[in-house]
């Protein structure tokens, strides 16, 4: 509500202000949040009048285009033309339109589904703010990262972005042979931040290893107040809370808002919960470093405080739920209407869908994740239990708590890492976890090995780290290779084999090092796992490669297991001089377990079913070969 009022206020300001002849706005560049729904046109300097004064939006609905001119303004960076692959805004251009008079023009292109009539423009601290509102259904599904366990990483604050090159090509910028983007592209990105200093450059170099260039996200805290028996923080963009921690003497709870900024008039101000009791609970909020705004709650009950998100995720109430009146959030009841479990390459998702926007709070401690849905009233326990059964979320619990709502509890251990996401419509809550242990009892492979002790098998997941292997539609060969290889490892280890992995995580290992690891462990055999690709989208199926003649039988054994277990074309055995199978003396094969360039096969290759079937076939082939040669 506060936000709506302030937007109305901004529009009123626009009507009454006039530009004085002396004012010249210095425009620094564009900044955008990861929802692509809040854009900042940053200025430097201070101004008597509002930059929004006199701005008229020109809308061209047929082209999904909106442009406007900023009078009395100079673009101090070079002109920018940025493309986005998520959110409502597809492209934004800013340039010096004329120099006499000085006019800067901003042109934006929107997604076909976005209604450009709902576009809003405002002014925050001399920055021009463009907000896309009433997002269409498609964007209402867009998930925002609301909570994260892990420490900040520069690259995590960036969102995939496509930069236009001179050839008018909108493909992602291509890495050169040194895995670096060209200088020109880096400069373009830096200009997107209106910065060109060295520290910023370093952050960009860190993120350049991914296949898309990333752009900074943003939450702008516009006001902080004591309200509704908690501390209300409201702003623009969306907040992401990092794992909270406790300080003692006095007891304080610390919540860091990553990649955020704060209105100067609230920076480092202390606000008491009750203005008549300055010794009671209080909050202090301020800039901690260039990326983090830190919220510190001082209270004897500091540990009870938790962040409660508004359904639009733009406001946070930091509160002790015990202080809140039982009917605080009762205006609109929200029932859980759907549950969904989804397995990803290295994470597991669980999503709850509500019939109405939900007010929710999050609490994370060493052993548990608790999520409170304060205005939630009903859920179907049978459907819930059926959904989590046989998934890594088997220990998840829901409970209806009197005067609170629904509480979700997820038991955790130290290897789990949690992220939560919320959809733009306020109705979908998602947990993303790593290393949750599956409750499924896995079936053991048919073939049983005898006395495998002492024999080492080397499993080589192809590529890794900065070497992505083949990439299609955001799916990386290196990730599939690793997932399948790890499953082969665990099957073999359960059978008593010693398994040496050339890598166990997403790291770069050179081909030479892979061979060194292999030859130094004096193994029984070597299996390298890869996913195939080609320019065409038609080819699919399985290939097995060997080079030395002592590897033909191993190749045959694994290949026939794979082609028997997996329904995809058998493309046959190949004698190929691949480095890793040429430089190993023991029987060595390189498996191409499918084509990432074929849409259907790529979709299959990321499923648990296909990966498990592949891993089992490979393990069975290895065990059968072993039994024939022990
Ligand atoms: Zn490969």
mmCIF file of N, CA and C in Angstrom, residues 513-582:
data_model
loop_
_atom_site.group_PDB
_atom_site.id
_atom_site.type_symbol
_atom_site.label_atom_id
_atom_site.label_comp_id
_atom_site.label_asym_id
_atom_site.label_seq_id
_atom_site.Cartn_x
_atom_site.Cartn_y
_atom_site.Cartn_z
ATOM 1 N N UNK A 513 45.897 -34.237 -17.007
ATOM 2 C CA UNK A 513 45.702 -34.595 -15.602
ATOM 3 C C UNK A 513 44.789 -35.815 -15.452
ATOM 4 N N UNK A 514 43.796 -35.910 -16.341
ATOM 5 C CA UNK A 514 42.902 -37.074 -16.272
ATOM 6 C C UNK A 514 43.711 -38.356 -16.494
ATOM 7 N N UNK A 515 44.653 -38.291 -17.427
ATOM 8 C CA UNK A 515 45.475 -39.481 -17.693
ATOM 9 C C UNK A 515 46.456 -39.745 -16.557
ATOM 10 N N UNK A 516 46.990 -38.656 -15.965
ATOM 11 C CA UNK A 516 47.901 -38.826 -14.822
ATOM 12 C C UNK A 516 47.176 -39.502 -13.669
ATOM 13 N N UNK A 517 45.956 -39.012 -13.377
ATOM 14 C CA UNK A 517 45.155 -39.590 -12.285
ATOM 15 C C UNK A 517 44.938 -41.078 -12.569
ATOM 16 N N UNK A 518 44.612 -41.388 -13.821
ATOM 17 C CA UNK A 518 44.326 -42.769 -14.196
ATOM 18 C C UNK A 518 45.574 -43.646 -14.045
ATOM 19 N N UNK A 519 46.652 -43.245 -14.688
ATOM 20 C CA UNK A 519 47.830 -44.106 -14.700
ATOM 21 C C UNK A 519 48.467 -44.253 -13.327
ATOM 22 N N UNK A 520 48.304 -43.213 -12.466
ATOM 23 C CA UNK A 520 48.922 -43.308 -11.142
ATOM 24 C C UNK A 520 48.104 -44.189 -10.198
ATOM 25 N N UNK A 521 46.840 -44.465 -10.542
ATOM 26 C CA UNK A 521 46.061 -45.313 -9.622
ATOM 27 C C UNK A 521 46.050 -46.776 -10.082
ATOM 28 N N UNK A 522 46.832 -47.060 -11.118
ATOM 29 C CA UNK A 522 46.997 -48.438 -11.596
ATOM 30 C C UNK A 522 45.671 -49.202 -11.637
ATOM 31 N N UNK A 523 44.723 -48.713 -12.426
ATOM 32 C CA UNK A 523 43.370 -49.250 -12.345
ATOM 33 C C UNK A 523 43.170 -50.531 -13.167
ATOM 34 N N UNK A 524 41.998 -51.092 -13.010
ATOM 35 C CA UNK A 524 41.603 -52.265 -13.779
ATOM 36 C C UNK A 524 41.102 -51.828 -15.155
ATOM 37 N N UNK A 525 40.367 -50.737 -15.163
ATOM 38 C CA UNK A 525 39.888 -50.196 -16.441
ATOM 39 C C UNK A 525 39.485 -48.730 -16.277
ATOM 40 N N UNK A 526 39.234 -48.076 -17.415
ATOM 41 C CA UNK A 526 38.946 -46.637 -17.461
ATOM 42 C C UNK A 526 37.703 -46.392 -18.329
ATOM 43 N N UNK A 527 36.743 -45.631 -17.766
ATOM 44 C CA UNK A 527 35.538 -45.302 -18.536
ATOM 45 C C UNK A 527 35.310 -43.793 -18.490
ATOM 46 N N UNK A 528 35.274 -43.168 -19.666
ATOM 47 C CA UNK A 528 35.016 -41.739 -19.766
ATOM 48 C C UNK A 528 33.578 -41.536 -20.245
ATOM 49 N N UNK A 529 32.854 -40.616 -19.571
ATOM 50 C CA UNK A 529 31.437 -40.414 -19.897
ATOM 51 C C UNK A 529 31.217 -39.040 -20.528
ATOM 52 N N UNK A 530 30.611 -39.046 -21.709
ATOM 53 C CA UNK A 530 30.348 -37.806 -22.456
ATOM 54 C C UNK A 530 28.949 -37.816 -23.046
ATOM 55 N N UNK A 531 28.511 -36.618 -23.455
ATOM 56 C CA UNK A 531 27.263 -36.491 -24.211
ATOM 57 C C UNK A 531 27.632 -35.928 -25.579
ATOM 58 N N UNK A 532 27.036 -36.486 -26.609
ATOM 59 C CA UNK A 532 27.360 -36.136 -27.988
ATOM 60 C C UNK A 532 26.639 -34.869 -28.438
ATOM 61 N N UNK A 533 27.138 -34.250 -29.501
ATOM 62 C CA UNK A 533 26.410 -33.130 -30.106
ATOM 63 C C UNK A 533 26.831 -32.989 -31.543
ATOM 64 N N UNK A 534 25.971 -32.363 -32.332
ATOM 65 C CA UNK A 534 26.352 -32.032 -33.701
ATOM 66 C C UNK A 534 25.546 -30.826 -34.142
ATOM 67 N N UNK A 535 25.830 -30.317 -35.327
ATOM 68 C CA UNK A 535 25.171 -29.103 -35.796
ATOM 69 C C UNK A 535 23.683 -29.359 -36.049
ATOM 70 N N UNK A 536 23.363 -30.502 -36.640
ATOM 71 C CA UNK A 536 21.967 -30.834 -36.925
ATOM 72 C C UNK A 536 21.239 -31.222 -35.653
ATOM 73 N N UNK A 537 19.903 -31.193 -35.686
ATOM 74 C CA UNK A 537 19.141 -31.535 -34.486
ATOM 75 C C UNK A 537 18.549 -32.940 -34.590
ATOM 76 N N UNK A 538 18.757 -33.586 -35.745
ATOM 77 C CA UNK A 538 18.179 -34.917 -35.972
ATOM 78 C C UNK A 538 18.906 -36.032 -35.212
ATOM 79 N N UNK A 539 20.248 -36.156 -35.363
ATOM 80 C CA UNK A 539 20.934 -37.333 -34.841
ATOM 81 C C UNK A 539 20.698 -37.565 -33.357
ATOM 82 N N UNK A 540 20.507 -38.819 -32.988
ATOM 83 C CA UNK A 540 20.405 -39.218 -31.586
ATOM 84 C C UNK A 540 20.935 -40.632 -31.447
ATOM 85 N N UNK A 541 21.185 -41.050 -30.228
ATOM 86 C CA UNK A 541 21.619 -42.418 -30.000
ATOM 87 C C UNK A 541 22.936 -42.514 -29.262
ATOM 88 N N UNK A 542 23.385 -43.768 -29.110
ATOM 89 C CA UNK A 542 24.559 -44.055 -28.277
ATOM 90 C C UNK A 542 25.742 -44.508 -29.126
ATOM 91 N N UNK A 543 26.929 -43.984 -28.786
ATOM 92 C CA UNK A 543 28.179 -44.403 -29.429
ATOM 93 C C UNK A 543 29.178 -44.813 -28.352
ATOM 94 N N UNK A 544 30.012 -45.810 -28.668
ATOM 95 C CA UNK A 544 31.093 -46.156 -27.753
ATOM 96 C C UNK A 544 32.408 -46.117 -28.522
ATOM 97 N N UNK A 545 33.390 -45.433 -27.952
ATOM 98 C CA UNK A 545 34.686 -45.252 -28.609
ATOM 99 C C UNK A 545 35.795 -45.966 -27.846
ATOM 100 N N UNK A 546 36.701 -46.593 -28.605
ATOM 101 C CA UNK A 546 37.892 -47.198 -28.007
ATOM 102 C C UNK A 546 39.043 -46.843 -28.931
ATOM 103 N N UNK A 547 40.299 -47.054 -28.480
ATOM 104 C CA UNK A 547 41.408 -46.830 -29.403
ATOM 105 C C UNK A 547 42.335 -48.032 -29.468
ATOM 106 N N UNK A 548 42.865 -48.450 -28.314
ATOM 107 C CA UNK A 548 43.763 -49.618 -28.328
ATOM 108 C C UNK A 548 42.944 -50.901 -28.422
ATOM 109 N N UNK A 549 43.538 -51.928 -29.034
ATOM 110 C CA UNK A 549 42.810 -53.181 -29.246
ATOM 111 C C UNK A 549 42.415 -53.870 -27.946
ATOM 112 N N UNK A 550 43.195 -53.618 -26.864
ATOM 113 C CA UNK A 550 42.844 -54.264 -25.595
ATOM 114 C C UNK A 550 41.553 -53.699 -24.992
ATOM 115 N N UNK A 551 40.948 -52.723 -25.667
ATOM 116 C CA UNK A 551 39.740 -52.087 -25.132
ATOM 117 C C UNK A 551 38.468 -52.508 -25.871
ATOM 118 N N UNK A 552 38.630 -53.317 -26.961
ATOM 119 C CA UNK A 552 37.465 -53.666 -27.788
ATOM 120 C C UNK A 552 36.420 -54.436 -26.983
ATOM 121 N N UNK A 553 36.902 -55.381 -26.190
ATOM 122 C CA UNK A 553 35.925 -56.207 -25.458
ATOM 123 C C UNK A 553 35.149 -55.379 -24.433
ATOM 124 N N UNK A 554 35.877 -54.504 -23.714
ATOM 125 C CA UNK A 554 35.214 -53.623 -22.740
ATOM 126 C C UNK A 554 34.176 -52.737 -23.448
ATOM 127 N N UNK A 555 34.573 -52.189 -24.601
ATOM 128 C CA UNK A 555 33.664 -51.340 -25.364
ATOM 129 C C UNK A 555 32.411 -52.115 -25.753
ATOM 130 N N UNK A 556 32.593 -53.335 -26.245
ATOM 131 C CA UNK A 556 31.472 -54.183 -26.649
ATOM 132 C C UNK A 556 30.536 -54.487 -25.493
ATOM 133 N N UNK A 557 31.127 -54.828 -24.351
ATOM 134 C CA UNK A 557 30.318 -55.239 -23.193
ATOM 135 C C UNK A 557 29.455 -54.086 -22.697
ATOM 136 N N UNK A 558 30.071 -52.902 -22.498
ATOM 137 C CA UNK A 558 29.297 -51.760 -21.992
ATOM 138 C C UNK A 558 28.286 -51.296 -23.035
ATOM 139 N N UNK A 559 28.748 -51.275 -24.309
ATOM 140 C CA UNK A 559 27.872 -50.778 -25.380
ATOM 141 C C UNK A 559 26.601 -51.627 -25.501
ATOM 142 N N UNK A 560 26.764 -52.958 -25.415
ATOM 143 C CA UNK A 560 25.566 -53.790 -25.584
ATOM 144 C C UNK A 560 24.633 -53.652 -24.385
ATOM 145 N N UNK A 561 25.184 -53.441 -23.193
ATOM 146 C CA UNK A 561 24.312 -53.194 -22.019
ATOM 147 C C UNK A 561 23.520 -51.901 -22.222
ATOM 148 N N UNK A 562 24.218 -50.857 -22.670
ATOM 149 C CA UNK A 562 23.555 -49.558 -22.826
ATOM 150 C C UNK A 562 22.473 -49.618 -23.895
ATOM 151 N N UNK A 563 22.792 -50.212 -25.034
ATOM 152 C CA UNK A 563 21.807 -50.219 -26.121
ATOM 153 C C UNK A 563 20.632 -51.132 -25.792
ATOM 154 N N UNK A 564 20.848 -52.087 -24.898
ATOM 155 C CA UNK A 564 19.746 -52.956 -24.486
ATOM 156 C C UNK A 564 18.824 -52.205 -23.519
ATOM 157 N N UNK A 565 19.417 -51.447 -22.611
ATOM 158 C CA UNK A 565 18.647 -50.800 -21.541
ATOM 159 C C UNK A 565 17.966 -49.504 -21.993
ATOM 160 N N UNK A 566 18.550 -48.831 -22.991
ATOM 161 C CA UNK A 566 18.049 -47.491 -23.328
ATOM 162 C C UNK A 566 17.464 -47.488 -24.729
ATOM 163 N N UNK A 567 16.232 -46.957 -24.814
ATOM 164 C CA UNK A 567 15.544 -46.933 -26.105
ATOM 165 C C UNK A 567 15.997 -45.725 -26.913
ATOM 166 N N UNK A 568 17.086 -45.900 -27.657
ATOM 167 C CA UNK A 568 17.592 -44.848 -28.540
ATOM 168 C C UNK A 568 18.476 -45.558 -29.560
ATOM 169 N N UNK A 569 18.671 -44.972 -30.754
ATOM 170 C CA UNK A 569 19.432 -45.692 -31.786
ATOM 171 C C UNK A 569 20.829 -46.132 -31.337
ATOM 172 N N UNK A 570 21.215 -47.320 -31.797
ATOM 173 C CA UNK A 570 22.558 -47.858 -31.572
ATOM 174 C C UNK A 570 23.431 -47.385 -32.723
ATOM 175 N N UNK A 571 24.334 -46.430 -32.444
ATOM 176 C CA UNK A 571 25.166 -45.863 -33.510
ATOM 177 C C UNK A 571 26.485 -46.600 -33.653
ATOM 178 N N UNK A 572 26.711 -47.574 -32.770
ATOM 179 C CA UNK A 572 27.833 -48.472 -32.958
ATOM 180 C C UNK A 572 29.111 -48.131 -32.226
ATOM 181 N N UNK A 573 30.143 -49.009 -32.453
ATOM 182 C CA UNK A 573 31.467 -48.837 -31.854
ATOM 183 C C UNK A 573 32.357 -48.080 -32.822
ATOM 184 N N UNK A 574 33.247 -47.271 -32.290
ATOM 185 C CA UNK A 574 34.167 -46.514 -33.141
ATOM 186 C C UNK A 574 35.583 -46.613 -32.583
ATOM 187 N N UNK A 575 36.554 -46.796 -33.509
ATOM 188 C CA UNK A 575 37.955 -46.691 -33.113
ATOM 189 C C UNK A 575 38.337 -45.221 -33.285
ATOM 190 N N UNK A 576 38.556 -44.517 -32.177
ATOM 191 C CA UNK A 576 38.795 -43.064 -32.226
ATOM 192 C C UNK A 576 40.007 -42.709 -31.393
ATOM 193 N N UNK A 577 40.817 -41.811 -31.953
ATOM 194 C CA UNK A 577 42.045 -41.440 -31.237
ATOM 195 C C UNK A 577 41.783 -40.286 -30.274
ATOM 196 N N UNK A 578 40.844 -40.474 -29.332
ATOM 197 C CA UNK A 578 40.599 -39.454 -28.311
ATOM 198 C C UNK A 578 41.725 -39.493 -27.285
ATOM 199 N N UNK A 579 42.096 -38.343 -26.809
ATOM 200 C CA UNK A 579 43.265 -38.231 -25.931
ATOM 201 C C UNK A 579 43.209 -39.192 -24.749
ATOM 202 N N UNK A 580 42.093 -39.165 -24.002
ATOM 203 C CA UNK A 580 42.060 -39.925 -22.749
ATOM 204 C C UNK A 580 42.092 -41.441 -22.952
ATOM 205 N N UNK A 581 41.566 -41.931 -24.096
ATOM 206 C CA UNK A 581 41.587 -43.389 -24.302
ATOM 207 C C UNK A 581 42.834 -43.816 -25.087
ATOM 208 N N UNK A 582 43.575 -42.827 -25.580
ATOM 209 C CA UNK A 582 44.825 -43.112 -26.294
ATOM 210 C C UNK A 582 46.005 -43.126 -25.322
#
